Amino acid sequence: SLPVARTLMNWGHEVHFLTRPQMREAVEGTGAKFHSDLDWLSELYEDREPDIYGAFEALKHENGIPEDSFCNMICKLRTIANELMLPGLLRWLQSIRADAVMYCPMLNVEAVYGAELLGLESVALLTTAGPGSLERTMEEFMVACGQTVESIKAQLEVFEPHRAACKRFQEKYGIHISPMGILEPLGKISEMDKSYTTLVTTCDDLQDPMTPELEEAYERAGTRFEAVGPLLDEEGAKRCAGHTLSGAAAVTGSDEVVTKLREAKAAGRKAVLVSMGTVITGDQPVVGWKGLFQDADGNFRGLTGKQLCQAAWRGAFDAFGEASEEEGALILVSLGPQPDALEGLTVPPNAICLPVLPQVDLLRIGVDLFLTHGGQNSFTESLSCATPVVVCPGGGDQIVNARKAQALGVGLEVPRPFPEVGEEEQARNKYRSDVTAALKAVIASEAFSSKASECAERLRRCGGVVRAAEVMLEAADRRKQNVEVKLPAVGGA
């Protein structure tokens, strides 16, 4: 959304962000106005930890499910949290006199409810491979957590706090929320039905297909989708990168690393970019640096984010490390914010390892290979720059994109291992060697680069940032005029 905001500001419009304090510098770098969620969403954060995961942990205890897994917690408490966020969101939207709202349909559906109550149009920004991707993403996540769709639905059926919150939404706001939510049908975000359109950050033919049931459900609801391709910002733009829940986000711009890459290319050297993403290197529970997935019996198993990342980095060093700074390929590694990222690792002289890197700028200049976690933004950015990949997914849509990379012929997948207790060391060593082998195979074959170039051409035909900004103005022009908005009291949830 940052490049869209920058474009709208350049066109003379006013843009406001309601987001985490960690995002402030990057938001203000676009010229937009930053607003902290801690200041406005007081009903959610009062007497709770000042971050979304901390608030959810408090809600677990308040609602009698202190031992629930991460997957169960999100499904059971999402509507309760939305109910707490909505009053503050309404106050904020009224204070800035909004004309339209852009939101993330996976994380911020309360924005749809607020827009609807105030007579505003909303635009969803779906940063996955289209609506069909959500079913597979959820399936992969549930498998990793030892759950099934039916087991989660059975729990929602009998979890009274969730059903009571759905009922209060209907009684207080006249908004119907299905108790089963995104599970029925699996992968359908019903809130997108209410939006002017949903922008998808890939092209039509690179989207994951929808199941017949899901496609029929969206057609019946009249839900609109428009593929705009990757939303790439201008060179040197400040971008949010690695961050922790309590710390400030690192913000990237063009720097000396860009110069190093240009020099390496001028000298005829190859360049390899390595990034495992911002989630697994952050401190989110389960999916972060110290996180482990929990099976159906409540047991934690597998590799932590730290173990996975370090094994991948070691694999890259094994593949391309040299004895001097000027030899071999230039290795550029984005480490994330953890102070112990390189603990126990030997970094070769031809590698540059930093907490954050200007990823988009580096891809645009040109690297020969990208070791990526396979998040949709990184995956699409690499394809748009015709860069072949080795995908080392951490979870969710990354797993789907890793398989897609192989199917498209643009790279290879190295699956995340889930070893049994006591077998972690063996799993790390095998993963490291598998990463090394995949990197060597991809960089040695022109076939992967050729297929990536074909994908880049398809993505270039999309409207990109300019089209996304145009859609926001279309939505603003459709704002319901002269409609008396009657809101219930919003002082509390």
Coordinates of C-alpha atoms in Angstrom, one line a residue:
S1 CA 0.0 0.0 0.0
L2 CA 2.9 2.4 0.5
P3 CA 3.6 3.0 -3.2
V4 CA -0.1 3.5 -3.8
A5 CA -0.1 6.2 -1.0
R6 CA 2.9 7.9 -2.5
T7 CA 1.2 8.0 -5.9
L8 CA -2.0 9.5 -4.5
M9 CA 0.0 12.0 -2.6
N10 CA 1.9 13.0 -5.7
W11 CA -1.5 13.5 -7.4
G12 CA -2.5 16.0 -4.7
H13 CA -4.7 13.8 -2.6
E14 CA -4.6 13.2 1.2
V15 CA -3.7 9.8 2.6
H16 CA -3.9 8.5 6.1
F17 CA -2.6 5.2 7.6
L18 CA -3.9 3.6 10.8
T19 CA -1.2 1.1 11.6
R20 CA 1.5 -0.1 14.1
P21 CA 4.0 2.4 15.5
Q22 CA 6.8 0.4 13.9
M23 CA 5.5 1.5 10.5
R24 CA 5.7 5.3 11.2
E25 CA 8.9 6.2 9.3
A26 CA 8.0 4.3 6.2
V27 CA 4.5 5.7 6.2
E28 CA 5.7 9.3 6.6
G29 CA 8.3 8.7 3.9
T30 CA 5.4 8.5 1.4
G31 CA 4.1 11.9 2.6
A32 CA 1.0 10.3 4.1
K33 CA -0.2 11.0 7.6
F34 CA 0.6 8.3 10.2
H35 CA -1.9 7.3 13.0
S36 CA -1.0 4.8 15.7
D37 CA -3.5 2.0 16.3
L38 CA -2.5 2.2 20.0
D39 CA -3.9 5.7 20.2
W40 CA -7.2 4.9 18.5
L41 CA -8.1 1.3 19.2
S42 CA -8.3 1.8 23.0
E43 CA -11.1 -0.8 23.5
L44 CA -8.7 -3.5 22.3
Y45 CA -5.5 -2.4 24.0
E46 CA -6.8 -1.0 27.3
D47 CA -5.3 -3.2 30.1
R48 CA -3.7 -5.5 27.5
E49 CA -0.3 -5.8 25.9
P50 CA 0.2 -3.0 23.3
D51 CA 0.6 -5.3 20.3
I52 CA -1.9 -7.5 18.5
Y53 CA -0.4 -10.8 19.6
G54 CA -0.2 -9.7 23.2
A55 CA -3.8 -8.5 23.0
F56 CA -4.9 -11.9 21.7
E57 CA -3.0 -13.6 24.5
A58 CA -4.9 -11.6 27.0
L59 CA -8.2 -12.4 25.2
K60 CA -7.4 -16.1 25.4
H61 CA -7.3 -15.8 29.2
E62 CA -10.4 -13.6 29.4
N63 CA -12.4 -16.0 27.3
G64 CA -11.3 -19.2 29.1
I65 CA -9.0 -20.7 26.5
P66 CA -5.5 -20.0 27.9
E67 CA -4.0 -23.3 26.5
D68 CA -5.4 -23.0 23.0
S69 CA -3.0 -23.3 20.0
F70 CA -2.3 -20.3 17.8
C71 CA -4.6 -21.7 15.0
N72 CA -7.5 -22.2 17.4
M73 CA -7.0 -18.8 19.1
I74 CA -7.1 -16.9 15.8
C75 CA -10.3 -18.7 14.7
K76 CA -12.1 -18.3 18.0
L77 CA -11.1 -14.8 18.9
R78 CA -11.1 -13.0 15.5
T79 CA -14.7 -11.7 15.7
I80 CA -14.3 -10.8 19.4
A81 CA -11.2 -8.7 18.5
N82 CA -12.9 -7.1 15.6
E83 CA -15.8 -6.0 17.9
L84 CA -13.3 -4.4 20.2
M85 CA -11.5 -2.6 17.3
L86 CA -14.5 -1.3 15.5
P87 CA -15.5 1.6 17.8
G88 CA -12.0 3.2 17.6
L89 CA -11.9 2.6 13.9
L90 CA -15.2 4.4 13.4
R91 CA -13.9 7.4 15.5
W92 CA -10.7 7.5 13.4
L93 CA -12.5 7.3 10.1
Q94 CA -14.9 10.1 11.1
S95 CA -12.0 12.3 12.4
I96 CA -10.1 12.1 9.1
R97 CA -13.2 12.5 7.0
A98 CA -12.3 9.6 4.9
D99 CA -13.7 9.2 1.3
A100 CA -12.6 5.6 0.8
V101 CA -10.7 2.8 2.6
M102 CA -8.0 0.4 1.5
Y103 CA -7.6 -2.6 3.8
C104 CA -6.0 -6.1 4.1
P105 CA -8.8 -8.6 3.9
M106 CA -6.8 -11.2 5.8
L107 CA -5.9 -9.1 8.8
N108 CA -8.2 -6.0 8.9
V109 CA -11.8 -6.9 8.0
E110 CA -13.0 -4.5 10.7
A111 CA -12.2 -1.8 8.1
V112 CA -15.0 -3.1 5.9
Y113 CA -17.5 -2.9 8.7
G114 CA -16.4 0.7 9.5
A115 CA -16.7 1.7 5.8
E116 CA -20.1 0.2 5.5
L117 CA -21.5 1.9 8.6
L118 CA -20.1 5.3 7.4
G119 CA -21.4 4.9 3.8
L120 CA -17.9 4.6 2.3
E121 CA -16.5 2.4 -0.4
S122 CA -13.7 0.0 0.6
V123 CA -11.0 -1.6 -1.6
A124 CA -9.4 -4.8 -0.5
L125 CA -5.7 -5.3 -1.2
L126 CA -5.1 -9.1 -1.4
T127 CA -1.4 -9.8 -1.4
T128 CA -1.7 -13.5 -2.1
A129 CA -2.0 -15.3 -5.4
G130 CA -5.7 -14.5 -5.8
P131 CA -8.8 -15.6 -3.9
G132 CA -8.1 -19.2 -4.8
S133 CA -4.9 -19.2 -2.8
L134 CA -6.6 -18.8 0.5
E135 CA -8.1 -22.3 0.6
R136 CA -4.7 -23.9 0.1
T137 CA -2.9 -21.5 2.5
M138 CA -5.4 -22.3 5.3
E139 CA -5.1 -26.1 4.6
E140 CA -1.3 -25.9 4.9
F141 CA -1.5 -23.9 8.1
M142 CA -4.0 -26.2 9.7
V143 CA -1.9 -29.3 8.8
A144 CA 1.1 -27.6 10.4
C145 CA -0.9 -27.0 13.5
G146 CA -2.3 -30.5 13.6
Q147 CA -5.9 -29.3 12.9
T148 CA -8.5 -29.9 10.2
V149 CA -11.3 -27.7 8.9
E150 CA -13.9 -30.0 10.6
S151 CA -12.1 -29.9 14.0
I152 CA -12.0 -26.1 14.0
K153 CA -15.6 -25.8 12.9
A154 CA -16.6 -28.2 15.7
Q155 CA -14.9 -25.9 18.2
L156 CA -16.5 -22.8 16.8
E157 CA -19.9 -24.4 17.1
V158 CA -19.7 -24.7 20.9
F159 CA -17.5 -21.7 21.7
E160 CA -20.1 -19.3 23.1
P161 CA -18.0 -16.1 23.3
H162 CA -17.5 -16.2 19.5
R163 CA -21.1 -16.9 18.8
A164 CA -22.2 -14.2 21.2
A165 CA -19.9 -11.7 19.4
C166 CA -21.5 -12.6 16.1
K167 CA -24.9 -12.0 17.6
R168 CA -23.9 -8.6 19.0
F169 CA -22.6 -7.5 15.6
Q170 CA -26.1 -8.2 14.2
E171 CA -28.0 -6.5 17.0
K172 CA -25.7 -3.5 17.5
Y173 CA -24.6 -2.7 13.9
G174 CA -27.0 -4.7 11.7
I175 CA -23.9 -6.6 10.3
H176 CA -24.3 -10.3 9.7
I177 CA -21.2 -12.3 10.4
S178 CA -21.2 -16.0 9.7
P179 CA -20.0 -18.0 12.8
M180 CA -17.9 -20.2 10.5
G181 CA -16.3 -17.2 8.7
I182 CA -13.6 -18.2 6.2
L183 CA -14.2 -21.9 6.8
E184 CA -17.5 -22.0 5.0
P185 CA -16.7 -22.4 2.1
L186 CA -13.1 -22.8 3.0
G187 CA -11.0 -19.8 1.8
K188 CA -13.9 -17.4 1.2
I189 CA -13.5 -13.9 2.8
S190 CA -17.1 -12.7 2.8
E191 CA -16.1 -9.2 3.7
M192 CA -14.6 -8.8 0.2
D193 CA -18.2 -9.1 -1.1
K194 CA -18.9 -5.7 0.4
S195 CA -16.0 -3.9 -1.2
Y196 CA -15.9 -1.9 -4.4
T197 CA -13.3 -4.3 -5.7
T198 CA -10.4 -6.5 -4.5
L199 CA -7.0 -5.7 -6.0
V200 CA -4.8 -8.8 -6.5
T201 CA -1.1 -8.3 -6.6
T202 CA -0.3 -10.7 -9.4
C203 CA -1.6 -11.2 -13.0
D204 CA -4.7 -13.2 -14.0
D205 CA -2.8 -16.3 -15.3
L206 CA -0.5 -16.5 -12.2
Q207 CA -3.4 -16.7 -9.8
D208 CA -4.2 -19.9 -8.0
P209 CA -7.4 -21.5 -9.4
M210 CA -10.5 -21.4 -7.3
T211 CA -12.5 -24.5 -6.5
P212 CA -15.9 -24.6 -8.2
E213 CA -17.6 -24.1 -4.9
L214 CA -15.5 -21.1 -4.0
E215 CA -15.9 -19.6 -7.5
E216 CA -19.7 -20.1 -7.4
A217 CA -19.9 -18.4 -4.0
Y218 CA -18.0 -15.3 -5.1
E219 CA -20.0 -15.1 -8.4
R220 CA -23.3 -15.4 -6.4
A221 CA -22.1 -12.5 -4.1
G222 CA -21.0 -10.4 -7.1
T223 CA -17.5 -10.0 -5.7
R224 CA -15.2 -8.1 -8.0
F225 CA -11.5 -8.9 -8.4
E226 CA -8.9 -7.0 -10.5
A227 CA -5.3 -8.2 -11.0
V228 CA -2.9 -5.3 -10.9
G229 CA 0.4 -7.1 -10.6
P230 CA 3.1 -6.3 -8.1
L231 CA 3.0 -2.8 -6.5
L232 CA 6.6 -1.8 -6.7
D233 CA 7.8 1.5 -5.2
E234 CA 10.3 3.9 -6.7
E235 CA 14.0 3.3 -6.3
G236 CA 15.4 4.5 -3.0
A237 CA 11.9 4.6 -1.4
K238 CA 11.8 3.9 2.3
R239 CA 10.2 0.5 2.9
C240 CA 9.2 -1.4 6.1
A241 CA 11.5 -4.4 6.6
G242 CA 12.3 -6.6 9.6
H243 CA 10.8 -5.7 12.9
T244 CA 9.8 -7.1 16.3
L245 CA 6.4 -6.6 18.0
S246 CA 7.8 -4.1 20.4
G247 CA 10.7 -2.5 18.4
A248 CA 10.8 -0.1 15.6
A249 CA 10.7 -1.4 12.0
A250 CA 13.8 -1.2 10.1
V251 CA 13.3 1.0 7.0
T252 CA 15.3 0.5 3.9
G253 CA 16.3 2.8 1.1
S254 CA 19.1 2.7 -1.5
D255 CA 22.5 2.5 0.2
E256 CA 26.0 1.3 -0.2
V257 CA 24.8 -2.3 -0.9
V258 CA 23.3 -1.1 -4.2
T259 CA 26.7 0.3 -5.1
K260 CA 28.4 -3.0 -4.2
L261 CA 25.9 -4.8 -6.4
R262 CA 26.5 -2.5 -9.4
E263 CA 30.3 -2.9 -8.9
A264 CA 30.0 -6.7 -8.9
K265 CA 27.9 -6.7 -12.0
A266 CA 30.3 -4.4 -13.8
A267 CA 33.1 -6.8 -12.8
G268 CA 31.2 -9.7 -14.4
R269 CA 30.5 -11.4 -11.0
K270 CA 27.3 -13.2 -10.2
A271 CA 25.1 -12.0 -7.4
V272 CA 22.9 -14.0 -5.1
L273 CA 20.2 -12.4 -2.9
V274 CA 19.1 -14.2 0.3
S275 CA 16.0 -13.3 2.4
M276 CA 13.8 -15.5 4.6
G277 CA 11.3 -12.7 5.1
T278 CA 10.0 -10.6 7.9
V279 CA 7.7 -13.0 9.7
I280 CA 10.0 -15.9 10.5
T281 CA 12.8 -13.5 11.5
G282 CA 10.4 -11.6 13.8
D283 CA 9.1 -12.5 17.2
Q284 CA 5.6 -13.6 16.5
P285 CA 4.6 -16.7 18.4
V286 CA 4.6 -20.0 16.4
V287 CA 5.7 -18.5 13.1
G288 CA 8.6 -16.3 14.4
W289 CA 12.3 -16.6 15.3
K290 CA 11.7 -18.8 18.4
G291 CA 8.4 -20.3 17.3
L292 CA 7.5 -23.9 16.9
F293 CA 4.3 -25.4 15.5
Q294 CA 2.0 -27.2 17.9
D295 CA 0.4 -30.5 16.9
A296 CA -3.1 -31.7 17.8
D297 CA -1.9 -33.1 21.1
G298 CA -0.4 -29.8 22.1
N299 CA 3.2 -30.8 21.6
F300 CA 5.7 -28.4 20.0
R301 CA 7.9 -29.9 17.4
G302 CA 10.0 -29.1 14.3
L303 CA 12.6 -26.4 13.8
T304 CA 12.4 -22.9 15.1
G305 CA 12.6 -19.9 12.8
K306 CA 16.1 -19.4 13.9
Q307 CA 17.1 -23.0 13.2
L308 CA 15.5 -22.9 9.7
C309 CA 17.0 -19.5 8.7
Q310 CA 20.5 -20.4 9.9
A311 CA 20.4 -23.7 8.0
A312 CA 19.3 -21.9 4.8
W313 CA 22.0 -19.2 5.2
R314 CA 24.6 -21.9 5.8
G315 CA 23.4 -23.6 2.7
A316 CA 24.0 -20.4 0.7
F317 CA 27.4 -19.9 2.2
D318 CA 28.3 -23.5 1.3
A319 CA 27.2 -23.0 -2.3
F320 CA 28.9 -19.7 -3.0
G321 CA 31.3 -18.8 -0.2
E322 CA 34.8 -17.9 -1.2
A323 CA 38.1 -17.2 0.5
S324 CA 38.3 -13.5 -0.4
E325 CA 35.9 -10.6 -0.8
E326 CA 36.4 -10.2 -4.5
E327 CA 36.2 -13.9 -5.5
G328 CA 33.1 -15.7 -6.7
A329 CA 29.5 -14.5 -6.4
L330 CA 28.5 -11.6 -4.3
I331 CA 26.2 -12.9 -1.6
L332 CA 23.7 -10.4 -0.1
V333 CA 21.9 -11.7 3.0
S334 CA 18.9 -9.9 4.7
L335 CA 19.1 -11.2 8.3
G336 CA 16.1 -9.5 10.0
P337 CA 16.1 -7.8 13.4
Q338 CA 17.3 -10.6 15.8
P339 CA 20.6 -9.8 17.6
D340 CA 21.6 -13.5 17.5
A341 CA 21.0 -14.0 13.8
L342 CA 24.6 -15.0 13.0
E343 CA 25.3 -16.8 16.2
G344 CA 27.5 -19.8 15.5
L345 CA 27.8 -19.0 11.8
T346 CA 31.0 -18.4 9.8
V347 CA 30.3 -15.7 7.2
P348 CA 32.5 -15.9 4.1
P349 CA 34.3 -12.8 3.0
N350 CA 32.3 -12.4 -0.2
A351 CA 29.0 -12.1 1.7
I352 CA 27.4 -9.0 3.0
C353 CA 24.9 -9.7 5.9
L354 CA 22.7 -6.9 7.2
P355 CA 19.5 -6.7 9.2
V356 CA 17.7 -5.3 6.1
L357 CA 18.3 -4.8 2.5
P358 CA 16.6 -2.7 -0.2
Q359 CA 15.2 -5.9 -1.8
V360 CA 13.2 -4.3 -4.7
D361 CA 16.1 -2.0 -5.7
L362 CA 18.5 -5.0 -5.8
L363 CA 16.1 -7.1 -7.8
R364 CA 15.6 -4.3 -10.3
I365 CA 19.4 -3.8 -10.7
G366 CA 19.6 -7.5 -11.3
V367 CA 20.7 -10.5 -9.3
D368 CA 21.3 -14.0 -10.7
L369 CA 19.4 -15.9 -8.1
F370 CA 17.1 -15.2 -5.2
L371 CA 16.8 -17.5 -2.2
T372 CA 13.4 -16.5 -0.8
H373 CA 10.9 -17.7 1.8
G374 CA 8.3 -17.4 -1.0
G375 CA 5.9 -14.9 0.5
Q376 CA 3.6 -13.5 -2.2
N377 CA 5.3 -10.0 -2.3
S378 CA 8.8 -11.4 -2.6
F379 CA 7.8 -14.1 -5.0
T380 CA 6.0 -11.7 -7.4
E381 CA 8.8 -9.1 -7.1
S382 CA 11.3 -11.7 -8.2
L383 CA 9.2 -12.8 -11.1
S384 CA 8.6 -9.2 -12.2
C385 CA 12.4 -8.7 -12.3
A386 CA 12.9 -12.0 -14.2
T387 CA 14.9 -13.5 -11.3
P388 CA 15.0 -17.3 -10.8
V389 CA 14.4 -18.5 -7.3
V390 CA 15.1 -21.2 -4.7
V391 CA 12.1 -21.1 -2.3
C392 CA 12.5 -22.1 1.3
P393 CA 9.0 -21.7 2.7
G394 CA 8.2 -21.2 6.4
G395 CA 4.5 -21.8 6.1
G396 CA 1.1 -20.6 4.7
D397 CA 1.0 -19.3 1.2
Q398 CA 4.8 -19.6 1.0
I399 CA 4.4 -23.4 0.6
V400 CA 2.0 -22.9 -2.2
N401 CA 4.3 -20.5 -4.0
A402 CA 7.2 -22.8 -3.6
R403 CA 5.4 -25.5 -5.5
K404 CA 4.3 -23.0 -8.0
A405 CA 7.9 -21.9 -8.6
Q406 CA 8.7 -25.5 -9.6
A407 CA 5.5 -25.9 -11.7
L408 CA 6.3 -22.6 -13.6
G409 CA 9.9 -23.7 -14.1
V410 CA 11.3 -20.5 -12.4
G411 CA 13.0 -22.3 -9.5
L412 CA 13.2 -25.1 -7.0
E413 CA 11.6 -25.7 -3.7
V414 CA 13.3 -26.8 -0.5
P415 CA 10.4 -27.9 1.9
R416 CA 10.5 -27.0 5.6
P417 CA 11.3 -30.1 7.6
F418 CA 9.2 -31.1 10.6
P419 CA 11.4 -33.6 12.4
E420 CA 10.3 -35.6 15.5
V421 CA 11.7 -34.6 18.9
G422 CA 15.3 -35.6 19.1
E423 CA 15.9 -35.5 15.3
E424 CA 16.3 -31.8 14.8
E425 CA 20.1 -31.8 14.3
Q426 CA 19.8 -34.4 11.5
A427 CA 17.0 -32.4 9.9
R428 CA 19.0 -29.2 10.0
N429 CA 22.0 -30.8 8.3
K430 CA 19.9 -32.3 5.6
Y431 CA 18.1 -29.1 5.0
R432 CA 21.3 -27.2 4.7
S433 CA 22.7 -29.6 2.1
D434 CA 19.4 -29.6 0.2
V435 CA 19.5 -25.8 0.0
T436 CA 23.1 -25.9 -1.3
A437 CA 22.1 -28.4 -4.0
A438 CA 19.1 -26.4 -5.1
L439 CA 21.0 -23.2 -5.3
K440 CA 23.8 -24.8 -7.4
A441 CA 21.2 -26.4 -9.7
V442 CA 19.2 -23.2 -10.4
I443 CA 22.2 -20.9 -11.0
A444 CA 23.7 -23.5 -13.4
S445 CA 20.7 -23.7 -15.7
E446 CA 19.5 -21.0 -18.1
A447 CA 16.1 -22.7 -18.3
F448 CA 15.0 -21.1 -14.9
S449 CA 16.0 -17.6 -16.0
S450 CA 14.2 -18.1 -19.3
K451 CA 10.9 -19.1 -17.6
A452 CA 11.3 -16.2 -15.1
S453 CA 11.6 -13.8 -18.1
E454 CA 8.4 -15.1 -19.5
C455 CA 6.6 -14.4 -16.2
A456 CA 8.1 -10.9 -16.0
E457 CA 6.5 -10.1 -19.4
R458 CA 3.1 -11.3 -18.2
L459 CA 3.3 -9.2 -15.1
R460 CA 4.4 -6.1 -17.0
R461 CA 1.1 -6.0 -18.8
C462 CA -0.7 -5.4 -15.5
G463 CA -1.7 -1.9 -14.3
G464 CA 0.5 -1.8 -11.2
V465 CA 0.7 1.1 -8.8
V466 CA -1.0 3.6 -11.1
R467 CA -4.0 1.3 -11.7
A468 CA -4.3 0.7 -7.9
A469 CA -4.3 4.4 -7.2
E470 CA -6.9 5.0 -9.9
V471 CA -9.2 2.3 -8.3
M472 CA -9.0 4.1 -5.0
L473 CA -10.1 7.4 -6.7
E474 CA -12.9 5.5 -8.4
A475 CA -14.0 4.2 -5.0
A476 CA -13.9 7.6 -3.4
D477 CA -16.0 9.1 -6.3
R478 CA -18.7 6.5 -5.5
R479 CA -19.0 7.6 -1.9
K480 CA -22.7 7.7 -1.1
Q481 CA -23.8 11.4 -1.2
N482 CA -26.3 13.0 1.1
V483 CA -26.9 9.8 3.1
E484 CA -27.7 10.2 6.7
V485 CA -25.5 7.7 8.6
K486 CA -27.1 6.5 11.8
L487 CA -24.5 4.9 14.0
P488 CA -25.0 3.2 17.4
A489 CA -23.1 4.5 20.3
V490 CA -19.4 3.5 19.8
G491 CA -17.9 4.3 23.2
G492 CA -17.4 0.6 24.0
A493 CA -17.7 -2.9 22.6

